[in-house]
């Protein structure tokens, strides 16, 4: 907490006992000040990676995800239908991400699910078409019907009475098939189990991209751990380290719904917003969340702004259809992040207009945009000879004029339409930008 006169820094000791003669090493603390927010955040990231080195894959992932097409009702046939479509219209994508729904129960990730079909067949088809398989796993949780909870109740974070902790008693119990129970990352058998799951998926299934969801539960508060001296953050990090033992140096490890700071140095990519939705209010909200964290991209991890949605499908939709200019607002925000690009639309709904947007997004900058002020209306990604300028009108009513400074005399082009705007020097102004709209302009030397 802080005010104009003082700042108070506190550490949650979680009620753990510090015995006579013992000591704890506190977290590092840094205080930076200055007039340039971007420079300060760069300094912060440099200090962070001294203790938590960046985990990096060779390329920033691109792909397609099943979740916003089918939710948990996905089947092998659905994946293969879209796979065939992507082979024709968007072979540039690399990963095909099988999201929640392939497993019989949350927690039983290696078991077969008759409702899904033959997962091995899906994985083989993905490889045969020239793509790479990716898979969704929520490694720390299990639902009440799961085999793992029934067979190994002693592996779970416990309640005060010694039984597995029902997470709904101390917070959110899970968004599907709850209440969820939490595997204890301090338990040696749990560590072996987590390593085994990911080793099987990598070595036997041929999967080397893992979207780890519901990671928040791995750092759950209010429970009793096998190692009673461990903090909940230590429990989470030990579990994650066991997962990494089942992976290799080129594994994509995407943290989703994850505690961000406890994940430093443990993931290659991080979701930097909540879930998106085909609803303007959600697109606006998640865009703002993602753009507040662009400074992390390429410095702490590759940022994941969640899936690119460009069609008004029926699943996970709002009450009102998204307008074309709102889709471009969404796409512009995703471009400004500079990170992962995963399409979340059914391939049958992607027409020429949507495909053109996706193909432009696939050339990621790898660098997060820097905003000129805290209103988050104008930003730039400076790639040296090329600059990308972003203009956002977050308002619900009323057009606005927005101006950005230019590095030099440059030729400006509208990124999405290809319209040549002309040569400009010193500054450029977008006039009368309507609400719910964004502009992306590319600048190259004259």
XYZ file of C-alpha atoms in Angstrom:
446
model
C 0.000 0.000 0.000
C 1.159 3.597 -0.507
C 0.174 7.250 -0.368
C 1.917 10.526 -1.179
C 4.212 10.271 1.850
C 5.037 6.629 2.442
C 5.060 3.126 0.973
C 4.495 -0.062 2.949
C 5.925 -3.339 1.624
C 4.554 -6.523 3.181
C 5.098 -10.269 2.765
C 2.408 -12.898 3.375
C 4.049 -15.534 5.612
C 0.953 -17.773 5.289
C 0.966 -18.555 9.006
C 4.112 -20.666 8.738
C 6.253 -21.030 11.814
C 9.757 -19.532 11.946
C 11.514 -21.633 14.555
C 14.368 -20.380 16.767
C 17.616 -20.240 14.798
C 15.866 -20.455 11.401
C 15.755 -17.692 8.826
C 13.840 -16.855 5.651
C 15.267 -15.118 2.599
C 12.802 -12.422 1.568
C 11.970 -11.600 -2.028
C 14.001 -8.890 -3.748
C 12.397 -5.459 -3.828
C 13.153 -2.715 -6.327
C 11.884 0.860 -6.482
C 12.297 2.728 -9.784
C 11.307 6.244 -10.722
C 11.399 8.297 -13.894
C 9.285 10.019 -16.524
C 9.270 7.288 -19.188
C 7.049 4.342 -18.214
C 8.423 2.123 -21.000
C 12.021 2.636 -19.895
C 11.130 1.830 -16.286
C 9.364 -1.373 -17.294
C 12.385 -2.388 -19.383
C 14.566 -1.864 -16.318
C 12.195 -3.958 -14.243
C 12.253 -6.834 -16.732
C 16.066 -6.738 -16.807
C 16.169 -7.113 -13.027
C 13.593 -9.921 -13.054
C 15.480 -12.117 -15.533
C 18.614 -11.930 -13.393
C 16.844 -14.278 -10.970
C 14.435 -15.919 -13.424
C 16.131 -16.409 -16.827
C 13.903 -16.252 -19.871
C 12.780 -19.630 -21.267
C 12.600 -19.267 -25.022
C 11.518 -21.448 -27.932
C 12.950 -21.004 -31.423
C 9.854 -19.278 -32.833
C 6.763 -17.602 -31.422
C 3.927 -20.149 -31.747
C 1.104 -19.816 -34.253
C -1.803 -22.179 -34.622
C -5.488 -23.024 -34.273
C -7.420 -23.812 -31.070
C -10.590 -25.871 -30.669
C -12.020 -24.159 -27.571
C -13.870 -21.194 -29.110
C -15.243 -23.476 -31.827
C -16.570 -26.362 -29.748
C -15.860 -25.845 -26.063
C -15.678 -29.076 -24.042
C -17.794 -31.000 -26.589
C -14.910 -31.344 -29.058
C -14.432 -34.657 -30.860
C -11.804 -36.244 -33.068
C -14.032 -35.700 -36.112
C -14.341 -31.968 -35.406
C -10.582 -31.574 -35.118
C -9.953 -33.471 -38.336
C -12.604 -31.456 -40.227
C -10.850 -28.219 -39.304
C -7.467 -29.762 -39.928
C -8.480 -30.522 -43.509
C -9.719 -26.961 -43.925
C -6.528 -25.436 -42.537
C -4.443 -27.570 -44.901
C -6.208 -25.814 -47.790
C -6.559 -22.240 -46.561
C -3.939 -21.604 -43.861
C -1.051 -24.086 -43.989
C 1.238 -21.371 -42.532
C -0.018 -22.208 -39.037
C 2.159 -24.566 -37.018
C 0.212 -25.970 -34.069
C -3.225 -27.568 -33.787
C -4.281 -27.160 -30.159
C -6.694 -29.739 -28.764
C -8.321 -27.948 -25.867
C -10.456 -29.093 -22.942
C -12.736 -32.032 -23.733
C -10.442 -34.839 -24.923
C -10.068 -36.259 -21.376
C -12.728 -38.401 -19.615
C -12.410 -36.470 -16.336
C -10.389 -33.480 -15.183
C -7.198 -34.953 -13.745
C -7.150 -38.175 -15.810
C -5.172 -36.753 -18.720
C -3.756 -39.995 -20.066
C -7.040 -41.955 -19.960
C -9.240 -42.519 -23.015
C -12.518 -40.631 -23.437
C -15.035 -42.567 -25.608
C -17.069 -39.385 -26.163
C -14.092 -37.719 -27.847
C -12.956 -40.642 -29.996
C -9.446 -41.817 -30.753
C -7.003 -39.158 -29.579
C -4.036 -41.038 -31.035
C -5.759 -40.887 -34.418
C -6.099 -37.102 -34.082
C -2.443 -36.670 -33.172
C -1.335 -38.835 -36.110
C -3.559 -36.881 -38.523
C -2.117 -33.573 -37.342
C 1.395 -34.815 -37.995
C 0.439 -36.302 -41.361
C -0.929 -32.950 -42.536
C 2.336 -31.196 -41.700
C 1.231 -29.507 -38.464
C 2.340 -30.070 -34.870
C -0.059 -31.210 -32.115
C -0.628 -29.069 -29.031
C -2.683 -30.035 -26.016
C -4.541 -28.434 -23.116
C -3.829 -29.742 -19.605
C -4.915 -28.451 -16.190
C -2.128 -30.241 -14.296
C -2.947 -29.280 -10.710
C -6.669 -30.030 -10.520
C -8.977 -33.050 -10.433
C -12.770 -33.281 -10.439
C -14.736 -35.394 -7.921
C -15.337 -38.252 -10.414
C -11.702 -38.535 -11.460
C -9.786 -41.753 -11.069
C -6.743 -39.985 -9.658
C -8.723 -38.498 -6.755
C -10.317 -41.845 -5.935
C -7.055 -43.797 -6.100
C -4.682 -41.250 -4.532
C -6.532 -38.951 -2.119
C -3.284 -38.574 -0.159
C -1.703 -36.737 -3.132
C -3.938 -33.706 -2.674
C -3.716 -30.494 -0.688
C -5.613 -31.255 2.502
C -8.278 -29.576 4.553
C -7.717 -29.022 8.265
C -9.423 -32.347 8.990
C -6.973 -34.215 6.726
C -9.315 -34.828 3.777
C -8.640 -33.441 0.274
C -9.381 -29.720 0.195
C -12.562 -28.767 -1.654
C -11.407 -25.579 -3.406
C -14.926 -24.101 -3.395
C -14.719 -23.811 0.397
C -11.990 -21.178 0.199
C -12.615 -19.588 -3.210
C -13.713 -20.370 -6.747
C -14.308 -24.100 -7.118
C -13.728 -24.326 -10.877
C -15.597 -23.358 -14.046
C -16.588 -26.918 -15.092
C -17.202 -30.228 -13.319
C -16.348 -28.789 -9.917
C -15.615 -28.561 -7.135
C -11.976 -29.082 -7.991
C -9.365 -30.674 -5.740
C -5.696 -29.700 -5.922
C -2.631 -31.869 -6.398
C 0.055 -31.007 -3.851
C 3.237 -29.899 -5.614
C 5.307 -30.613 -2.488
C 4.374 -34.321 -2.485
C 7.131 -36.518 -4.001
C 4.602 -38.882 -5.613
C 2.770 -35.957 -7.203
C 6.040 -34.706 -8.637
C 6.690 -38.136 -10.163
C 3.131 -38.220 -11.518
C 3.399 -34.796 -13.174
C 6.718 -35.646 -14.769
C 5.255 -38.930 -16.057
C 2.175 -37.288 -17.630
C 4.185 -34.817 -19.668
C 6.887 -37.309 -20.560
C 4.254 -39.672 -21.986
C 2.594 -36.858 -23.946
C 5.931 -35.734 -25.355
C 7.669 -39.068 -26.010
C 4.712 -41.329 -26.846
C 2.085 -38.881 -28.133
C 4.490 -36.592 -30.004
C 3.167 -33.448 -28.287
C 5.599 -30.699 -27.362
C 3.235 -27.730 -26.858
C 1.369 -27.670 -23.558
C -1.271 -25.134 -22.626
C -1.318 -25.341 -18.832
C -4.645 -24.036 -17.544
C -6.088 -23.501 -14.072
C -2.574 -23.042 -12.695
C -3.946 -20.705 -10.043
C -5.140 -23.765 -8.122
C -1.566 -25.031 -7.898
C -0.837 -22.084 -5.614
C -4.084 -22.346 -3.672
C -4.247 -20.816 -0.196
C -5.900 -22.165 2.934
C -4.734 -25.787 2.665
C -2.211 -28.095 4.309
C 0.706 -29.390 2.230
C 2.732 -32.568 2.513
C 5.718 -30.329 3.259
C 4.284 -28.244 6.075
C 7.152 -25.747 5.836
C 6.459 -24.921 2.190
C 4.595 -21.833 1.071
C 1.850 -22.155 -1.519
C 4.190 -20.500 -4.038
C 6.860 -23.109 -3.302
C 4.236 -25.832 -3.774
C 3.313 -24.391 -7.171
C 6.900 -23.958 -8.331
C 7.896 -27.480 -7.254
C 4.973 -28.888 -9.214
C 5.915 -26.813 -12.261
C 9.535 -27.930 -12.010
C 8.338 -31.552 -12.065
C 6.347 -30.792 -15.224
C 9.447 -29.306 -16.840
C 11.358 -32.533 -16.154
C 8.896 -34.259 -18.449
C 9.509 -31.662 -21.185
C 12.591 -30.647 -23.138
C 14.346 -27.425 -24.132
C 12.028 -26.817 -27.089
C 8.730 -27.503 -25.300
C 6.190 -24.697 -25.496
C 4.960 -24.187 -21.917
C 2.006 -21.778 -21.930
C 0.727 -20.596 -18.570
C -2.993 -19.825 -18.568
C -5.102 -18.705 -15.626
C -1.747 -18.826 -13.895
C -0.248 -16.852 -11.002
C 2.004 -14.622 -13.083
C 4.896 -13.743 -10.781
C 5.216 -17.260 -9.314
C 5.511 -18.509 -12.921
C 8.601 -16.443 -13.737
C 11.302 -18.584 -15.327
C 8.986 -21.603 -15.569
C 6.972 -20.928 -18.741
C 7.861 -19.964 -22.297
C 4.571 -18.129 -22.827
C 1.930 -16.521 -20.616
C -1.713 -15.631 -21.163
C -1.896 -11.942 -20.292
C -5.668 -11.552 -20.103
C -8.818 -13.384 -19.196
C -10.657 -15.484 -21.771
C -11.921 -13.637 -24.804
C -15.459 -13.927 -26.177
C -17.484 -12.873 -29.198
C -18.810 -9.919 -27.229
C -17.617 -6.317 -27.586
C -17.475 -5.670 -23.830
C -15.208 -8.710 -23.366
C -13.042 -7.836 -26.373
C -12.592 -4.314 -24.991
C -11.727 -5.648 -21.529
C -9.243 -8.325 -22.648
C -7.610 -5.944 -25.141
C -6.986 -3.470 -22.322
C -5.549 -6.198 -20.090
C -3.232 -7.439 -22.834
C -2.026 -3.984 -23.808
C -1.172 -3.152 -20.199
C 1.284 -6.079 -20.284
C 2.918 -5.674 -23.695
C 6.177 -4.738 -21.918
C 6.536 -8.378 -20.814
C 6.574 -9.797 -24.353
C 9.934 -11.218 -25.357
C 11.424 -10.162 -22.024
C 9.736 -12.389 -19.431
C 8.016 -14.775 -21.864
C 6.073 -14.701 -25.140
C 2.748 -13.012 -24.438
C -0.462 -14.851 -25.341
C -3.396 -12.446 -25.938
C -5.746 -15.445 -26.328
C -7.281 -16.555 -29.608
C -7.936 -14.335 -32.591
C -11.697 -14.383 -33.202
C -13.023 -12.883 -36.429
C -16.433 -14.512 -36.993
C -19.803 -14.343 -35.234
C -20.067 -18.023 -34.380
C -22.770 -19.165 -31.950
C -20.498 -20.598 -29.253
C -19.353 -18.265 -26.468
C -21.119 -15.315 -28.129
C -22.518 -12.128 -26.665
C -26.056 -10.836 -27.116
C -25.016 -8.588 -29.992
C -22.971 -9.556 -33.050
C -19.517 -8.009 -33.371
C -19.267 -5.357 -36.095
C -16.438 -5.398 -38.678
C -14.713 -2.374 -37.128
C -14.783 -4.086 -33.707
C -13.081 -7.161 -35.143
C -10.353 -4.866 -36.490
C -10.024 -3.252 -33.055
C -9.451 -6.753 -31.654
C -6.950 -7.660 -34.392
C -5.076 -4.378 -33.910
C -4.743 -5.022 -30.176
C -3.456 -8.549 -30.868
C -0.880 -7.163 -33.318
C 0.275 -4.641 -30.701
C 0.986 -7.496 -28.278
C 3.422 -9.028 -30.792
C 3.125 -12.525 -29.319
C 1.256 -15.784 -29.946
C -1.298 -15.999 -32.760
C -3.904 -18.759 -32.497
C -7.041 -18.717 -34.598
C -10.185 -19.590 -32.652
C -12.725 -19.769 -35.503
C -14.102 -22.740 -37.431
C -12.318 -22.988 -40.757
C -15.645 -23.097 -42.638
C -16.404 -19.579 -41.377
C -13.083 -18.056 -42.398
C -13.554 -16.276 -45.715
C -11.127 -14.168 -47.743
C -11.455 -11.091 -45.511
C -10.770 -13.000 -42.288
C -7.933 -14.995 -43.857
C -6.256 -11.787 -45.030
C -6.289 -10.456 -41.452
C -4.926 -13.710 -40.028
C -2.112 -13.906 -42.566
C -1.029 -10.360 -41.712
C -1.020 -11.249 -38.009
C 1.200 -14.285 -38.577
C 4.201 -12.031 -39.155
C 4.565 -11.284 -35.442
C 6.902 -8.518 -34.379
C 7.971 -10.393 -31.241
C 7.961 -7.021 -29.489
C 5.222 -5.422 -27.428
C 4.037 -1.934 -28.360
C 4.956 1.043 -26.172
C 2.179 3.460 -25.308
C 2.779 7.184 -25.419
C 0.616 7.855 -22.354
C -1.459 6.138 -19.688
C -4.721 6.630 -21.610
C -3.661 3.717 -23.846
C -4.825 5.506 -26.990
C -1.609 5.677 -29.048
C 1.404 3.371 -29.183
C 4.328 2.365 -31.344
C 6.312 -0.774 -32.051
C 9.655 0.404 -33.366
C 11.445 -2.239 -35.444
C 14.245 0.054 -36.644
C 13.541 0.826 -40.303
C 9.843 0.104 -39.767
C 7.419 1.442 -37.181
C 3.899 0.282 -36.400
C 1.638 2.984 -34.971
C -1.528 2.074 -33.077
C -4.571 4.265 -32.445
C -7.441 3.151 -30.167
C -10.765 4.798 -29.317
C -11.927 3.031 -26.162
C -14.955 5.320 -25.765
C -18.537 4.171 -26.046
C -19.552 7.410 -27.771
C -17.799 10.246 -29.549
C -15.039 10.357 -32.158
C -11.540 11.533 -31.240
C -8.407 12.867 -32.936
C -5.137 11.115 -32.068
C -1.590 12.216 -32.904
C 1.718 10.321 -32.805
C 5.266 11.633 -33.251
C 7.203 10.261 -36.239
C 10.877 9.304 -36.143
C 11.651 10.908 -39.481
C 10.127 11.662 -42.852
C 8.281 8.441 -43.651
C 5.789 6.855 -46.001
C 2.636 5.816 -44.134
C 0.318 2.990 -45.149
C -2.841 1.637 -43.523
C -1.764 -1.837 -42.382
C -5.131 -3.560 -42.823
C -6.423 -1.983 -46.043
C -3.097 -1.333 -47.758
C -4.150 2.262 -48.526
C -1.121 4.518 -49.029
C -1.591 7.603 -46.847
C 1.408 9.556 -48.136
C 4.686 10.989 -46.848
C 4.652 12.695 -43.443
C 7.226 14.322 -41.206
C 7.357 15.078 -37.451
C 3.852 13.784 -36.610
C 0.710 12.169 -37.953
C -2.899 12.636 -36.820
C -5.833 10.293 -37.210
C -8.901 12.489 -37.270
C -12.420 11.635 -36.128
C -11.653 8.038 -35.097
C -15.081 6.595 -34.175
C -15.763 4.711 -30.918
C -14.948 0.984 -30.857
C -12.417 1.623 -33.625
C -8.671 1.253 -33.993
C -6.115 2.100 -36.655
C -2.814 0.377 -37.400
C -0.457 2.355 -39.609
C 2.912 1.170 -40.844
C 5.750 3.649 -41.422
C 8.741 3.000 -43.671
C 11.554 5.322 -44.768
C 10.571 7.494 -47.706
